[in-house]
């Protein structure tokens, strides 16, 4: 029998999954992509593919989240930003907005960083990218997604060796006061904060999504109680473009606790796997009380908006290496847009983790 982290034995127990159908409330019809409006790559059917594969492979322990505890959310996200998310849709409608909220103006270089009153300006202030539209149900879905993360976090804090928060919308691009990259509340960061609030001294976040976890980096940049390691497409070539360089190492108390692994187009598992090993070494040295994995599977070779070349089997190896850290582990779903493969690739990480 293979001994897994903290007493989990292969075949004896599967990873518990937390999931909410509320994600369906967020389904924008338009994403501005290379000059055209397209159906957003981040869409509800992603969840169906993951759920189907989970069930096929025996991950049948799927539970709904409890009520969202706003405490860790308020600790990490700006108050004005949360009010904006809660009220944006109503204000948009009241001011004559139609369709979906997509702002047109932004506080760029040498401009004022003050929140305007008009909803177009306000949304421009709080967004980092306009591919992410806000709809009537967006806030409800974002809250449910954070509740999924916190419920799964509670399972791990309560003694489960691992849990999988099947979150949608994703979270790792959401910064203290910015949404974008399909993200509104930073689910992984909120879960990490909940571990700290529950008594953990150190939490590591490993972000294996193809895109840089700019939001998570932003939130913990000046903190040493959360180590953040991100493997991603280099910012010269990949969204979110304006963060994710190697020389972003944290600041103040957080100096040395932010580690970026930007990689060029066509990166395959030979290079990606070495970056993962280096991140794992750093995490091991950090001795975290808990590990949060921002689990995007868009490093896959067929992902339509990414440029790495991982094979489906590589995700299994990735899961096995994460298991090697032997930490209580919370997986939080992030991206992955090769929709028909997202279930296989996600479950491969979990099965690799379980040693299967
Ligand atoms: Zn991504």
Short mmCIF file of N, CA, C and O and ligand atoms in Angstrom, two decimals, residues 172-173 181-182 207 209-212 239 296-299 303 305-306 334-337, ligand 1:
data_model
loop_
_atom_site.label_atom_id
_atom_site.label_comp_id
_atom_site.label_asym_id
_atom_site.label_seq_id
_atom_site.Cartn_x
_atom_site.Cartn_y
_atom_site.Cartn_z
N UNK A 172 -7.38 33.35 -9.50
CA UNK A 172 -6.00 33.79 -9.25
C UNK A 172 -5.60 35.11 -9.90
O UNK A 172 -4.57 35.66 -9.54
N UNK A 173 -6.39 35.61 -10.84
CA UNK A 173 -6.11 36.94 -11.39
C UNK A 173 -6.72 38.07 -10.56
O UNK A 173 -6.40 39.24 -10.76
N UNK A 181 -9.33 38.61 -16.19
CA UNK A 181 -8.83 37.24 -16.43
C UNK A 181 -9.84 36.21 -15.95
O UNK A 181 -9.46 35.14 -15.46
N UNK A 182 -11.15 36.56 -16.05
CA UNK A 182 -12.27 35.71 -15.66
C UNK A 182 -12.44 35.59 -14.14
O UNK A 182 -13.23 34.78 -13.67
N UNK A 207 1.06 27.77 -7.90
CA UNK A 207 0.15 28.11 -9.00
C UNK A 207 0.68 27.50 -10.29
O UNK A 207 1.68 27.97 -10.85
N UNK A 209 -1.28 27.03 -13.04
CA UNK A 209 -2.06 27.53 -14.18
C UNK A 209 -1.09 28.14 -15.20
O UNK A 209 -0.05 28.69 -14.83
N UNK A 210 -1.43 28.06 -16.47
CA UNK A 210 -0.55 28.63 -17.50
C UNK A 210 -0.29 30.12 -17.29
O UNK A 210 0.79 30.62 -17.60
N UNK A 211 -1.29 30.82 -16.79
CA UNK A 211 -1.16 32.28 -16.64
C UNK A 211 -0.60 32.65 -15.27
O UNK A 211 -0.85 31.97 -14.28
N UNK A 212 0.12 33.74 -15.24
CA UNK A 212 0.67 34.19 -13.97
C UNK A 212 -0.46 34.52 -12.99
O UNK A 212 -1.43 35.19 -13.36
N UNK A 239 -0.85 36.88 -21.31
CA UNK A 239 -1.68 37.51 -20.30
C UNK A 239 -1.21 37.05 -18.92
O UNK A 239 -0.86 35.88 -18.79
N UNK A 296 -4.80 25.25 -12.49
CA UNK A 296 -5.25 25.47 -13.87
C UNK A 296 -4.59 24.39 -14.71
O UNK A 296 -3.47 23.97 -14.42
N UNK A 297 -5.31 23.93 -15.74
CA UNK A 297 -4.72 22.91 -16.61
C UNK A 297 -4.55 23.46 -18.03
O UNK A 297 -4.56 22.71 -19.01
N UNK A 298 -4.36 24.78 -18.12
CA UNK A 298 -4.19 25.39 -19.44
C UNK A 298 -2.74 25.38 -19.93
O UNK A 298 -2.44 25.93 -21.00
N UNK A 299 -1.85 24.72 -19.18
CA UNK A 299 -0.51 24.47 -19.72
C UNK A 299 -0.55 23.33 -20.74
O UNK A 299 0.46 23.01 -21.38
N UNK A 303 -4.43 23.83 -25.45
CA UNK A 303 -5.22 24.93 -24.92
C UNK A 303 -5.29 26.07 -25.95
O UNK A 303 -4.26 26.47 -26.50
N UNK A 305 -5.85 29.29 -25.65
CA UNK A 305 -5.37 30.64 -25.33
C UNK A 305 -4.02 30.62 -24.61
O UNK A 305 -3.65 31.56 -23.93
N UNK A 306 -3.29 29.53 -24.73
CA UNK A 306 -2.02 29.37 -24.02
C UNK A 306 -0.97 28.81 -24.99
O UNK A 306 -1.31 28.40 -26.09
N UNK A 334 -8.58 26.56 -11.25
CA UNK A 334 -8.40 27.85 -11.92
C UNK A 334 -8.79 27.69 -13.39
O UNK A 334 -9.93 27.40 -13.66
N UNK A 335 -7.84 27.86 -14.32
CA UNK A 335 -8.19 27.86 -15.74
C UNK A 335 -8.08 26.50 -16.41
O UNK A 335 -7.88 25.46 -15.76
N UNK A 336 -8.16 26.54 -17.75
CA UNK A 336 -8.17 25.33 -18.56
C UNK A 336 -9.29 25.47 -19.57
O UNK A 336 -10.46 25.50 -19.19
N UNK A 337 -8.92 25.60 -20.86
CA UNK A 337 -9.91 26.01 -21.87
C UNK A 337 -9.98 25.07 -23.06
O UNK A 337 -10.77 25.30 -23.97
ZN1 LIG B 1 -4.98 30.37 -16.97
#
